[in-house]
XYZ file of C-alpha atoms in Angstrom:
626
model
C 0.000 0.000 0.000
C 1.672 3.132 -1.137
C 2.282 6.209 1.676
C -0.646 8.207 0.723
C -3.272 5.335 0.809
C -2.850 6.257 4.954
C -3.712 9.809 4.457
C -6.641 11.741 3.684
C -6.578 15.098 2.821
C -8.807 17.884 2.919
C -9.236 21.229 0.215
C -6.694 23.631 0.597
C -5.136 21.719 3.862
C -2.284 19.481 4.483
C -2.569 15.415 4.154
C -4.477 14.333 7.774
C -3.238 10.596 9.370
C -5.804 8.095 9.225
C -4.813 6.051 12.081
C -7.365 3.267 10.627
C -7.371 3.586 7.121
C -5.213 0.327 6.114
C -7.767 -2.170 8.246
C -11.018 -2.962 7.202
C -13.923 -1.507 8.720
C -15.603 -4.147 11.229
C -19.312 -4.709 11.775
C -21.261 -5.853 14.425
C -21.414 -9.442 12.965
C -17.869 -9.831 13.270
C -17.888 -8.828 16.533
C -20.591 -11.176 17.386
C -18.574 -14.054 15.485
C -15.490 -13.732 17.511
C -17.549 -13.305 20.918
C -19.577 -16.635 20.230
C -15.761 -18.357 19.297
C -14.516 -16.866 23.270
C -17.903 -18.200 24.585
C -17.259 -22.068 22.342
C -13.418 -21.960 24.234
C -14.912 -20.953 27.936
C -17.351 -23.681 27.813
C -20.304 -21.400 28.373
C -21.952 -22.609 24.831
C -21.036 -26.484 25.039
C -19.501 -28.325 22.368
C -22.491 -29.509 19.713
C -24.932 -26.804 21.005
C -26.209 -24.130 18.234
C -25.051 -20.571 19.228
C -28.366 -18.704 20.215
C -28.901 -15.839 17.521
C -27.331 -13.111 20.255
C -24.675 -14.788 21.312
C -23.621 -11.565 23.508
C -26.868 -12.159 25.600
C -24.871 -14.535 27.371
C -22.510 -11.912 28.465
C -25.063 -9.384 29.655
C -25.973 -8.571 33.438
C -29.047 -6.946 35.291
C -28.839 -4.581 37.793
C -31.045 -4.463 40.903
C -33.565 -2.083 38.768
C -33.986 -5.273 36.391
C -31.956 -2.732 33.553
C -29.862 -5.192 31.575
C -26.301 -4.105 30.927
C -25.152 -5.725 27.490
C -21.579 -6.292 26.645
C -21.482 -3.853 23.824
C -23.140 -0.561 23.115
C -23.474 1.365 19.819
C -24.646 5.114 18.568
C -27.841 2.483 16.826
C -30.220 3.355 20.183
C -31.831 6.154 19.708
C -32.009 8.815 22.883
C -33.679 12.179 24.040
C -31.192 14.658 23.677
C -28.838 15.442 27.096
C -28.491 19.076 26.259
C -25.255 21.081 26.428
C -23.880 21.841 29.879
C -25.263 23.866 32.858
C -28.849 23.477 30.625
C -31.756 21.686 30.189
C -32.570 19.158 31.481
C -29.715 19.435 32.805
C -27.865 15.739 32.326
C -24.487 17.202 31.515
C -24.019 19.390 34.611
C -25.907 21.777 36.824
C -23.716 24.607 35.896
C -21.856 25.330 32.006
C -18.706 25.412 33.682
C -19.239 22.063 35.396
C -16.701 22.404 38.430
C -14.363 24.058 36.668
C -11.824 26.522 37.755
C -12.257 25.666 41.638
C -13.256 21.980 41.826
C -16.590 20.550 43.628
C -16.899 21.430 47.446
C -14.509 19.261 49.666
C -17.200 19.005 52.428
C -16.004 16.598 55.167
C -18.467 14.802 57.601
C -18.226 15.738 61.832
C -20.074 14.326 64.722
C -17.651 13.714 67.542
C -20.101 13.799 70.652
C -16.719 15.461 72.437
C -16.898 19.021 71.254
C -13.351 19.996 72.073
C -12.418 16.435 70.211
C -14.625 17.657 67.081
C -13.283 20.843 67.632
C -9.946 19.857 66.697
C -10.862 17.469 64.211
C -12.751 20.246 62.114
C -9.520 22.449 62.330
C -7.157 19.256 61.276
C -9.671 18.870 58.391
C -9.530 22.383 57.045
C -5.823 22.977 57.430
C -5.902 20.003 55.351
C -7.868 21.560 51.994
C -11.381 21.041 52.909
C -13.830 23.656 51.919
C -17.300 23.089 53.303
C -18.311 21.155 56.502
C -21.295 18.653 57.653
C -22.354 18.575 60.378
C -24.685 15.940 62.209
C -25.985 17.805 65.411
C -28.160 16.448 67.714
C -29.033 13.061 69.018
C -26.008 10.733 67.687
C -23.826 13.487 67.076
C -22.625 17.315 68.313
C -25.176 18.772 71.231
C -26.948 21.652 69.857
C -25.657 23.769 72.876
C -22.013 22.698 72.241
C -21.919 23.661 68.524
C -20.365 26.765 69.414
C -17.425 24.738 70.954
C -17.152 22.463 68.395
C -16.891 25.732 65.305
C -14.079 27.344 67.533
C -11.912 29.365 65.480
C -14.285 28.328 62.637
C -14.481 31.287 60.273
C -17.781 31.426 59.342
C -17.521 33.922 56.743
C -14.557 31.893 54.668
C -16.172 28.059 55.489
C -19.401 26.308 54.271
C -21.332 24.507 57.175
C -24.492 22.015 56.358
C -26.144 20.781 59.147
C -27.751 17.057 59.654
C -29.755 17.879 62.854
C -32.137 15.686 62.336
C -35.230 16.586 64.421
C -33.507 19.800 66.232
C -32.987 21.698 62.778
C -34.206 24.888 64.694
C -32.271 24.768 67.554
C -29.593 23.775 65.342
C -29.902 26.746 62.731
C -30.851 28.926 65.661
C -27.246 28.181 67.598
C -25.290 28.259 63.884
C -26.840 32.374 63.485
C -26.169 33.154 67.094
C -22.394 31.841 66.837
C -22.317 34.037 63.400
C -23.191 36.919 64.886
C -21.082 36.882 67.337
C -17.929 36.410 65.466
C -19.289 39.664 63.565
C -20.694 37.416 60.130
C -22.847 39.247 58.226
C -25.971 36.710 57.031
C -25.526 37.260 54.020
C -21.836 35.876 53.904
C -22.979 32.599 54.859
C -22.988 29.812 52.799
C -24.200 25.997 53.185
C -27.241 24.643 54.487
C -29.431 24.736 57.512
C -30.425 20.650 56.983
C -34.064 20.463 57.441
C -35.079 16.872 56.384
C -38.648 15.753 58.042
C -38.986 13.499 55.201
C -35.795 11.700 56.324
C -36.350 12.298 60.038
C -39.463 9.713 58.591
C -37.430 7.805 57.154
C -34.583 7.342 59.696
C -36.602 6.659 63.097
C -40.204 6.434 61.932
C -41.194 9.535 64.041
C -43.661 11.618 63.019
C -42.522 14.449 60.322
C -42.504 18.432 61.575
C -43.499 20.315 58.236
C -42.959 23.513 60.076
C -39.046 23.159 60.437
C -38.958 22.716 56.399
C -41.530 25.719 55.828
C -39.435 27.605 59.079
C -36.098 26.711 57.780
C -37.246 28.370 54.277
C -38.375 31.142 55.546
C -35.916 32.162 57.066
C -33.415 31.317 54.212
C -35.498 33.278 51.706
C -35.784 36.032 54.013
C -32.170 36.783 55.426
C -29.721 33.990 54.128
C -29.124 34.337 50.329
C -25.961 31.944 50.634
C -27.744 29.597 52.332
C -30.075 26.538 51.567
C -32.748 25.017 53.710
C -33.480 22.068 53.296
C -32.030 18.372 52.621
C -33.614 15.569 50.612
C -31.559 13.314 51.596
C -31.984 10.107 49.533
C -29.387 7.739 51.838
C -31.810 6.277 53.761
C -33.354 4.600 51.241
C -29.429 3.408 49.789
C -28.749 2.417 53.237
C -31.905 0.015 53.244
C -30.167 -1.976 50.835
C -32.266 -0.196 47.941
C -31.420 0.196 44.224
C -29.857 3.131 42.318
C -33.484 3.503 40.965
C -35.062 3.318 44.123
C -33.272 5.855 45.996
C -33.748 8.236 43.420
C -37.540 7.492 43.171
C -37.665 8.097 46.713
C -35.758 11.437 46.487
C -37.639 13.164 43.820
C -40.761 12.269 46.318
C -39.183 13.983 48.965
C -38.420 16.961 46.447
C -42.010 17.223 45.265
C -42.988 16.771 48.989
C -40.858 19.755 50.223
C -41.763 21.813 46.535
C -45.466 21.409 47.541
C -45.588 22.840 51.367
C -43.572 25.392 50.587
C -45.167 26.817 47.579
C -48.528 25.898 49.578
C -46.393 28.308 52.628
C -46.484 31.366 50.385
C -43.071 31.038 48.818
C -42.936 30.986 44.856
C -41.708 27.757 43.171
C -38.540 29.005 41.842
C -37.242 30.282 45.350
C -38.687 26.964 46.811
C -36.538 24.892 44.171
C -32.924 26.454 45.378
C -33.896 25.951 48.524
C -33.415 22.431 48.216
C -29.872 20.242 48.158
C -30.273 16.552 46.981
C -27.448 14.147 48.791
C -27.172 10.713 47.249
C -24.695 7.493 48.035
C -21.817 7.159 45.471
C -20.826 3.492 45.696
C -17.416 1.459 44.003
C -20.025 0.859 41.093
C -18.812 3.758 39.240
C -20.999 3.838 35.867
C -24.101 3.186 37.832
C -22.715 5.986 40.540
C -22.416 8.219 37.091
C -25.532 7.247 35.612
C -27.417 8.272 38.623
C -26.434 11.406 39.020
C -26.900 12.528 35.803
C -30.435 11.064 35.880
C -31.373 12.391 38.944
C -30.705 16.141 37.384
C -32.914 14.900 34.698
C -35.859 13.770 36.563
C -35.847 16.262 38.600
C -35.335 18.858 35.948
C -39.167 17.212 34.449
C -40.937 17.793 37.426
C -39.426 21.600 38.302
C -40.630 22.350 34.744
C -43.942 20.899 35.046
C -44.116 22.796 38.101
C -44.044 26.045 36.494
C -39.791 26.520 37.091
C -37.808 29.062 35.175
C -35.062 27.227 33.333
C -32.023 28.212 35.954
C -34.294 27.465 39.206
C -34.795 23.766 37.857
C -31.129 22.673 38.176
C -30.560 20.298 40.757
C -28.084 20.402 43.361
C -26.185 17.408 44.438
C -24.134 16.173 47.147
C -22.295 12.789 46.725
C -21.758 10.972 49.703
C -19.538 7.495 49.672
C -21.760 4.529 50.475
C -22.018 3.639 54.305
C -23.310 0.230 52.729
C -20.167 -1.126 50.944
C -17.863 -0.064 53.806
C -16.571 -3.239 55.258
C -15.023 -4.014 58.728
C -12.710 -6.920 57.365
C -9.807 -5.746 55.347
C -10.917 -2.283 55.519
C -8.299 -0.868 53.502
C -9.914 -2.063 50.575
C -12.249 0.520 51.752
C -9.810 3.196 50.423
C -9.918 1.619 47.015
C -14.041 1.434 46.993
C -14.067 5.143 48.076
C -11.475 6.314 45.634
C -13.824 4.715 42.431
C -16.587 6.608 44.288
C -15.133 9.889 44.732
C -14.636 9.824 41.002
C -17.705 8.863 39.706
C -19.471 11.461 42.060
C -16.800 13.664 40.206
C -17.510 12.666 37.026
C -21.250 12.568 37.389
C -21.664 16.085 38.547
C -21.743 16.485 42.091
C -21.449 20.015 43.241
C -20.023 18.792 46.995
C -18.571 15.237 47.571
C -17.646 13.709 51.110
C -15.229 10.721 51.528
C -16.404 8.471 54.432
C -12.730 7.586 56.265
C -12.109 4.299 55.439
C -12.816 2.728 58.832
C -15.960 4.516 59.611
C -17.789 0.827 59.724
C -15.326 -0.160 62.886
C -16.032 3.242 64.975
C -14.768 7.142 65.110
C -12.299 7.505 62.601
C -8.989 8.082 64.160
C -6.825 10.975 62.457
C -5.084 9.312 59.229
C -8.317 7.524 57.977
C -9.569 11.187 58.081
C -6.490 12.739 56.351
C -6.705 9.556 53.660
C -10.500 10.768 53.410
C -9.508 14.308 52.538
C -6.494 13.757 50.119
C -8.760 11.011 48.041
C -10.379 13.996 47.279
C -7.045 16.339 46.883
C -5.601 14.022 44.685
C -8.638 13.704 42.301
C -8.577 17.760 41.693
C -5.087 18.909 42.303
C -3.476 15.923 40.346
C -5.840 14.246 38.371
C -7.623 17.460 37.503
C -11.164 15.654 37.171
C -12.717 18.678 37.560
C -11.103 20.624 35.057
C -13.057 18.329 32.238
C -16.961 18.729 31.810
C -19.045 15.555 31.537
C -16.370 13.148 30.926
C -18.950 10.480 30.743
C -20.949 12.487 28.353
C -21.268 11.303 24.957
C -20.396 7.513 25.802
C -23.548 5.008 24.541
C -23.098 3.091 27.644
C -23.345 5.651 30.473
C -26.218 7.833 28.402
C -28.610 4.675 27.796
C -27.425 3.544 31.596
C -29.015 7.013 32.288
C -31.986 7.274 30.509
C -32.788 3.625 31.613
C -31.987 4.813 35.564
C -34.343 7.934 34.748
C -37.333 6.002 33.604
C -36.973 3.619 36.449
C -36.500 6.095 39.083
C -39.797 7.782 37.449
C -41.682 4.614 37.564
C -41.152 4.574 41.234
C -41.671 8.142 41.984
C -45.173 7.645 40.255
C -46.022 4.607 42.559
C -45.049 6.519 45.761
C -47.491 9.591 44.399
C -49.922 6.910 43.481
C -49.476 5.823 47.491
C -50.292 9.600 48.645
C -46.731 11.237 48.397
C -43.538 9.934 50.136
C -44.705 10.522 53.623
C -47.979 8.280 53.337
C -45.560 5.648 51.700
C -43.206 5.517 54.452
C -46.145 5.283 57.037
C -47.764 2.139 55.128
C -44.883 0.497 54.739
C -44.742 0.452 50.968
C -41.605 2.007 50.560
C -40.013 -0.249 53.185
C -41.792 -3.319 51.703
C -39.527 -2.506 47.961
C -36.886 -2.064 49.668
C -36.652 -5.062 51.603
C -37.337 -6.836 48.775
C -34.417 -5.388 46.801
C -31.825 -6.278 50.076
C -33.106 -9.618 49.519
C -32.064 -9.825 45.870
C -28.800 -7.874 46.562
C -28.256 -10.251 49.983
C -28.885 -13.476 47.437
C -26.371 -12.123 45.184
C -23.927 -11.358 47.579
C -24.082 -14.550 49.619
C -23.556 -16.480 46.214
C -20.352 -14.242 45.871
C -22.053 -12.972 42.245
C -21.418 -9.723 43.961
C -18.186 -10.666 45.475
C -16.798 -7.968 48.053
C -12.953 -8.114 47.930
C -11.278 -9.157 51.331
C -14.770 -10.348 52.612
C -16.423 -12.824 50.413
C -13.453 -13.208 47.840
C -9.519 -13.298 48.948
C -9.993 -12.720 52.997
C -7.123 -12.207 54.983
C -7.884 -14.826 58.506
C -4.064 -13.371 59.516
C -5.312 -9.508 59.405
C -5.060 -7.682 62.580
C -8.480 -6.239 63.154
C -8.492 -2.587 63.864
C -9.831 -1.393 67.294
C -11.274 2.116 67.512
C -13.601 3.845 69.763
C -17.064 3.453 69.727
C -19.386 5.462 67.591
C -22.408 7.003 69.314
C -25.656 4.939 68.572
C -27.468 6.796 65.802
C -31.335 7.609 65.339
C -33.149 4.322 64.511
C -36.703 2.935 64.293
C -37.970 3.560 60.429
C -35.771 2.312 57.501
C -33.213 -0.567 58.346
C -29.544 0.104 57.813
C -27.255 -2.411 56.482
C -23.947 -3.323 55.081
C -23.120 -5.534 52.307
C -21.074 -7.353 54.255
C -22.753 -8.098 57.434
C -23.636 -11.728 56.974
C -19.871 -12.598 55.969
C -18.490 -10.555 59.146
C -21.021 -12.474 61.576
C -19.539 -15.774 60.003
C -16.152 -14.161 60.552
C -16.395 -13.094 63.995
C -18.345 -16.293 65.044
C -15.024 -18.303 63.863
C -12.736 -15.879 65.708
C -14.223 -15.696 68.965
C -13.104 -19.487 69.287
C -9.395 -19.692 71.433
C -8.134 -22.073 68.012
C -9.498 -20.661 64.302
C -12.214 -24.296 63.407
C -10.443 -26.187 60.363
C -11.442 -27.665 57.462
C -9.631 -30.882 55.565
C -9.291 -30.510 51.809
C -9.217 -34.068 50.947
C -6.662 -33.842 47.741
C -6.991 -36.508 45.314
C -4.321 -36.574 42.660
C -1.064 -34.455 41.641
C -1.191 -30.709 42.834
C -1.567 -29.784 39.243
C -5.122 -31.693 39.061
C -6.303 -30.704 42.437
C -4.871 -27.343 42.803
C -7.861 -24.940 41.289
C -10.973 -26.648 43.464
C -8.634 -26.904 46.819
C -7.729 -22.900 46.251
C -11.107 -21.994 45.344
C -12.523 -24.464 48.497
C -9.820 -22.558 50.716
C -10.898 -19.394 49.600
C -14.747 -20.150 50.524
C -14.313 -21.281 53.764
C -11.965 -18.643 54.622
C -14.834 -16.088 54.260
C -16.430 -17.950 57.001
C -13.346 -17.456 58.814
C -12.366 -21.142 58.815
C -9.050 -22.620 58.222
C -8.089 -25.464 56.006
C -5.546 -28.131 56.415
C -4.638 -29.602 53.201
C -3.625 -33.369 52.104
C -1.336 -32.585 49.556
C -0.729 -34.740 46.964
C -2.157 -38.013 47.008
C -1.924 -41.562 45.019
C -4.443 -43.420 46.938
C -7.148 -43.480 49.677
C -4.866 -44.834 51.940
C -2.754 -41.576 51.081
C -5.669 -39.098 52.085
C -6.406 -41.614 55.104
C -2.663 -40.898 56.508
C -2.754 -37.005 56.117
C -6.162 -37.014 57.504
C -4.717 -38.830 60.499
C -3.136 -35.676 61.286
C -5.801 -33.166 60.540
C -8.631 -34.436 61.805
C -11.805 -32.967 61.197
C -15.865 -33.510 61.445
C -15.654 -31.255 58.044
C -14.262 -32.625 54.715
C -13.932 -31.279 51.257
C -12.688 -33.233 48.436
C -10.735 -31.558 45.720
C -9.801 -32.826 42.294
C -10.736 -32.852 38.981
C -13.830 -34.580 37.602
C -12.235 -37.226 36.432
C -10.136 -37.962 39.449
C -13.826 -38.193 41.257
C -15.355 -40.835 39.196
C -12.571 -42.936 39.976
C -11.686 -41.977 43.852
C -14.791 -39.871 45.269
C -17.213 -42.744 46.674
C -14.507 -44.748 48.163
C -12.196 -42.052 49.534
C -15.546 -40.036 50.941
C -16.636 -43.888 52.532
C -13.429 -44.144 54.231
C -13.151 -40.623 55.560
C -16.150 -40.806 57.188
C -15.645 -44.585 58.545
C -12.133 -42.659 59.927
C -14.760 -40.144 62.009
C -15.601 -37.265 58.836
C -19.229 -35.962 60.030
C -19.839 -34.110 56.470
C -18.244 -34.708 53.155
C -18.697 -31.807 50.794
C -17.174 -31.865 47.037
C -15.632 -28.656 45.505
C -17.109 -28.969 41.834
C -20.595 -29.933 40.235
C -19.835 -33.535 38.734
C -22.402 -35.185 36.539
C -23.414 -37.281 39.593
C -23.046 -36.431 43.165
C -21.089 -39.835 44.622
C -22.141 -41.651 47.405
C -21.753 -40.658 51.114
C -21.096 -36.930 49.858
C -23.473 -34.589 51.523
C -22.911 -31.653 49.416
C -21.469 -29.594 46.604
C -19.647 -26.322 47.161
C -18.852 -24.406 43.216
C -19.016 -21.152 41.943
C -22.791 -19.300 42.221
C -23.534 -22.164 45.213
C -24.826 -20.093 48.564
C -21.686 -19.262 50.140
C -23.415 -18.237 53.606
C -25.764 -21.343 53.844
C -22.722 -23.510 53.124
C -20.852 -21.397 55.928
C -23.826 -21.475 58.505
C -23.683 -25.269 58.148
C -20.387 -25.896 58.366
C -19.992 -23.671 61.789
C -22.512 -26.165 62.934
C -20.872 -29.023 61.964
C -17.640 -27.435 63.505
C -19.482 -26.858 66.531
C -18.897 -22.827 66.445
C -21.701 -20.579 67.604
């Protein structure tokens, strides 16, 4: 091929590389071709079978909002238009700047019940880069009459400060203007958020909601605080509950409309009523779903403003991104660090105005003073080096994450019109309807995660039994009696903790059958599993014969058994070395693999997608741990 076959050229310009131009274009079909040839070699379309006419359906996934996530996406779907930036509806970005020059709002989380303690925390905090500050006040957190203490030295005038009161948002807001004036602030140089949430208050402890702080709290805003907001939908309960990306923004533009309606019906016009209002969502380690829902919360949000009657620049939504309480483990919590790093920067990406890093051992107790410094420099690094925020929508424009959006917006709408259906989100918290869903969506998500198809790293998949656990003091207990809270990893942990309460760690015998290289894959992946139950395993090693696994068994003895090999090794050996071990005192024999036929005087089958946690649960038993 001659030179200038590479090149194109343009009139009156010079030659232009065409980095493609000597391959041939490839379609879709030979895509599909080569993905149903990976798919013959994996074993996941058998040998003989007929490749089904998608053969990249086999590849594909469903998230908890029944959206199915396909392998490949093209420009061939067709989609409502995003609009350009800081516009209408709004899915690229509140603002046409996005974060750009300054970066989103560093805004780090405080609720140290010792006020000198928080008090010094705060300061560490913001001599470390962080620009805004949240607060929870109240019951669980910093006493309303102490807030002063805790704000010492606190520039008002220079720092943001959102409160999470709870169900003292007027004492709270109340103590925050009396500490402002008297450090001299002006009113109208502050800036952040007052926190009125009766809607979550709901939500939280099941107690009945105050409409008068909201209406109180805007007021007042509208009135004498221009740099402030008043309220907080705050959609975490409803992540916290084990609910879906779909879910929890369902819920939140119910609390929106909720809050829209008794304000407007208080006298105040709908466009002040709308910037009253912040939105705070969970950012999890999913990070295209963490995108995706962002951006389609400012689009759903940006419908109902506008059928409200909303001038164009009142209907932009704005967001706070808060890492997932949910995902944070108490195993191997440094892995924590990694899950909160992918969520900081899909909350980046996706548009969040103010982002806060949960330290990464905020599951264990009060963060001690480098998992807060780690919480602020994720952040630091993500602006000052990475420059994330210098780039607007970086997702924008990719088929994925748009259809992942439009398909979280119609979801999330689908919801929201169920919940209005029920009587508004306050009638479908008192019924139970919302908590009903969401139950039902832990359950799903609990399934998923106990058959390790949502594996959690250093939990469920690769644990560490030789970590150290990390001690730290006690967190205060927080409001409770309406939505559940849980963590992904709570059924693991128990199993865990059970195990290592015992004065020796419980053991299990891999019963090897065969040369390491036939055994090796089941007895790692049978290690593996038991070790998230916090159970050890003694292995046979090598083996020839019965008599072999007999000896080494001699050694190791155990009610538990697991026989390793590969399938053919177990037609041969598996009835008459699983006969033996139990005539040599075995309780339970389990087999690591799915063989065409279980063999005789094996009780079980532990493989990949089997329920991790029932298998655990039973073998405590059998091990005699409580």
């Amino acid at each position: 091929m001659a030179p200038t076959d590479r090149l194109s050229t343009t009139s009156g310009s010079r030659p232009e590389l065409s980095l493609g131009g000597e391959f041939p274009r490839p379609t879709h079909g030979d895509w599909l071709e080569q993905v149903e040839k990976v798919l013959r070699r994996t074993g996941r379309i058998k040998e003989g079978e007929s490749a089904p006419e998608d053969p990249a359906a086999l590849l594909a996934t469903t998230t908890y909002d029944d959206i199915t996530l396909r392998p490949l996406y093209s420009a061939d779907a067709e989609l409502p238009a995003p609009g350009p930036p800081g516009f209408a509806p709004f899915v690229r970005g509140s603002l046409p700047q996005g974060s750009a020059p300054e970066g989103w709002d560093v805004r780090q989380a405080h609720g140290n019940p010792d006020a000198r303690a928080a008090n010094r925390e705060i300061l560490a905090d913001l001599d470390g880069g962080v620009s805004s500050l949240l607060l929870r006040v109240g019951e669980g957190g910093i006493a309303v009459a102490e807030l002063a203490d805790a704000l010492h030295d606190v520039h008002l005038d220079m720092i943001g400060v959102v409160l999470d009161p709870g169900e003292q948002a007027g004492a709270a807001a109340d103590a925050l203007l009396r500490l402002a004036a008297e450090q001299g602030v002006a009113p109208s140089a502050l800036r952040g958020n007052l926190g009125a949430d009766p809607l979550g208050v709901r939500a939280r402890t099941g107690r009945e909601p105050d409409p008068e702080q909201a209406v109180d709290a805007a007021r007042r805003c509208a009135r004498d605080l221009p740099g402030m907001r008043a309220i907080t939908v705050d959609a975490l309960p409803y992540h916290d509950a084990g609910g879906s990306e779909g879910e929890e923004l369902g819920a939140s533009l119910a609390a929106g409309v909720g809050y829209l309606r008794w304000l407007t019906e208080a006298g105040l016009d709908v466009d002040t009523a709308c910037g009253l209002l912040e939105f705070r969502y969970a950012a999890t380690a999913d990070q295209f779903l963490t995108i995706a829902k962002l951006r389609a919360a400012r689009r759903v949000w940006e419908q109902v403003t506008r059928r409200s009657g909303a001038a164009e620049p009142a209907r932009a939504q704005h967001q706070h991104a808060v890492t997932s309480s949910a995902m944070l483990t108490r195993r191997d919590p440094w892995v924590n660090m990694l899950r909160a790093t992918i969520a900081t920067f899909a909350a980046g990406v996706g548009g969040a105005q103010a982002v806060t890093v949960q330290p990464f051992d905020a599951a264990i107790g009060a963060p001690d003073e480098f998992s807060r410094r780690v919480a602020r420099n994720t952040q630091a690094l993500l602006l000052d080096e990475a420059h994330l925020a210098q780039v607007i929508d970086p997702a924008g424009g990719s088929w994925y994450v748009e259809r992942l959006t439009e398909e979280l917006a119609r979801s999330a709408w689908s919801w929201f019109q169920e919940i209005e259906r029920a009587g508004g989100l306050d009638a479908a918290l008192r019924s139970g309807l919302v908590a009903e869903r969401l139950a039902s969506t832990w359950q799903r998500r609990r399934s998923a995660i106990a058959r390790r198809t949502d594996p959690i790293t250093g939990v469920s998949e690769f644990p560490d039994l030789d970590e150290q656990p990390l001690r730290r003091r006690p967190l205060p207990e927080q409001p409770s009696g309406g939505l559940p809270r849980v963590r992904y990893a709570e059924d693991f942990e128990a199993l865990r903790d059970a195990a290592d309460a015992r004065s020796q760690r419980p053991e299990v015998f891999l019963a090897t059958l065969g040369p390491l290289a036939t055994y090796t894959a089941r007895a790692s992946f049978a290690r593996n599993l038991f070790a998230a139950g916090g159970l050890g395993a003694a292995e046979a090693g090598p083996t020839e014969s019965t008599a072999d696994v007999l000896a080494a068994y001699a050694e190791h003895r155990s009610p538990l058994v697991c026989l390793c090999s590969a399938d053919g090794v177990y037609a041969e050996r598996a009835a008459e070395t699983a006969k033996a071990l139990k005539e040599a005192g075995a309780t339970t024999v389990l087999l690591a693999g799915r063989p065409k036929q279980r063999p005789d005087d094996v009780d079980g089958l532990v493989y990949s997608g089997c329920d991790a946690v029932d298998v655990l649960r039973a073998a405590h038993r059998t091990l005699g741990v409580e």
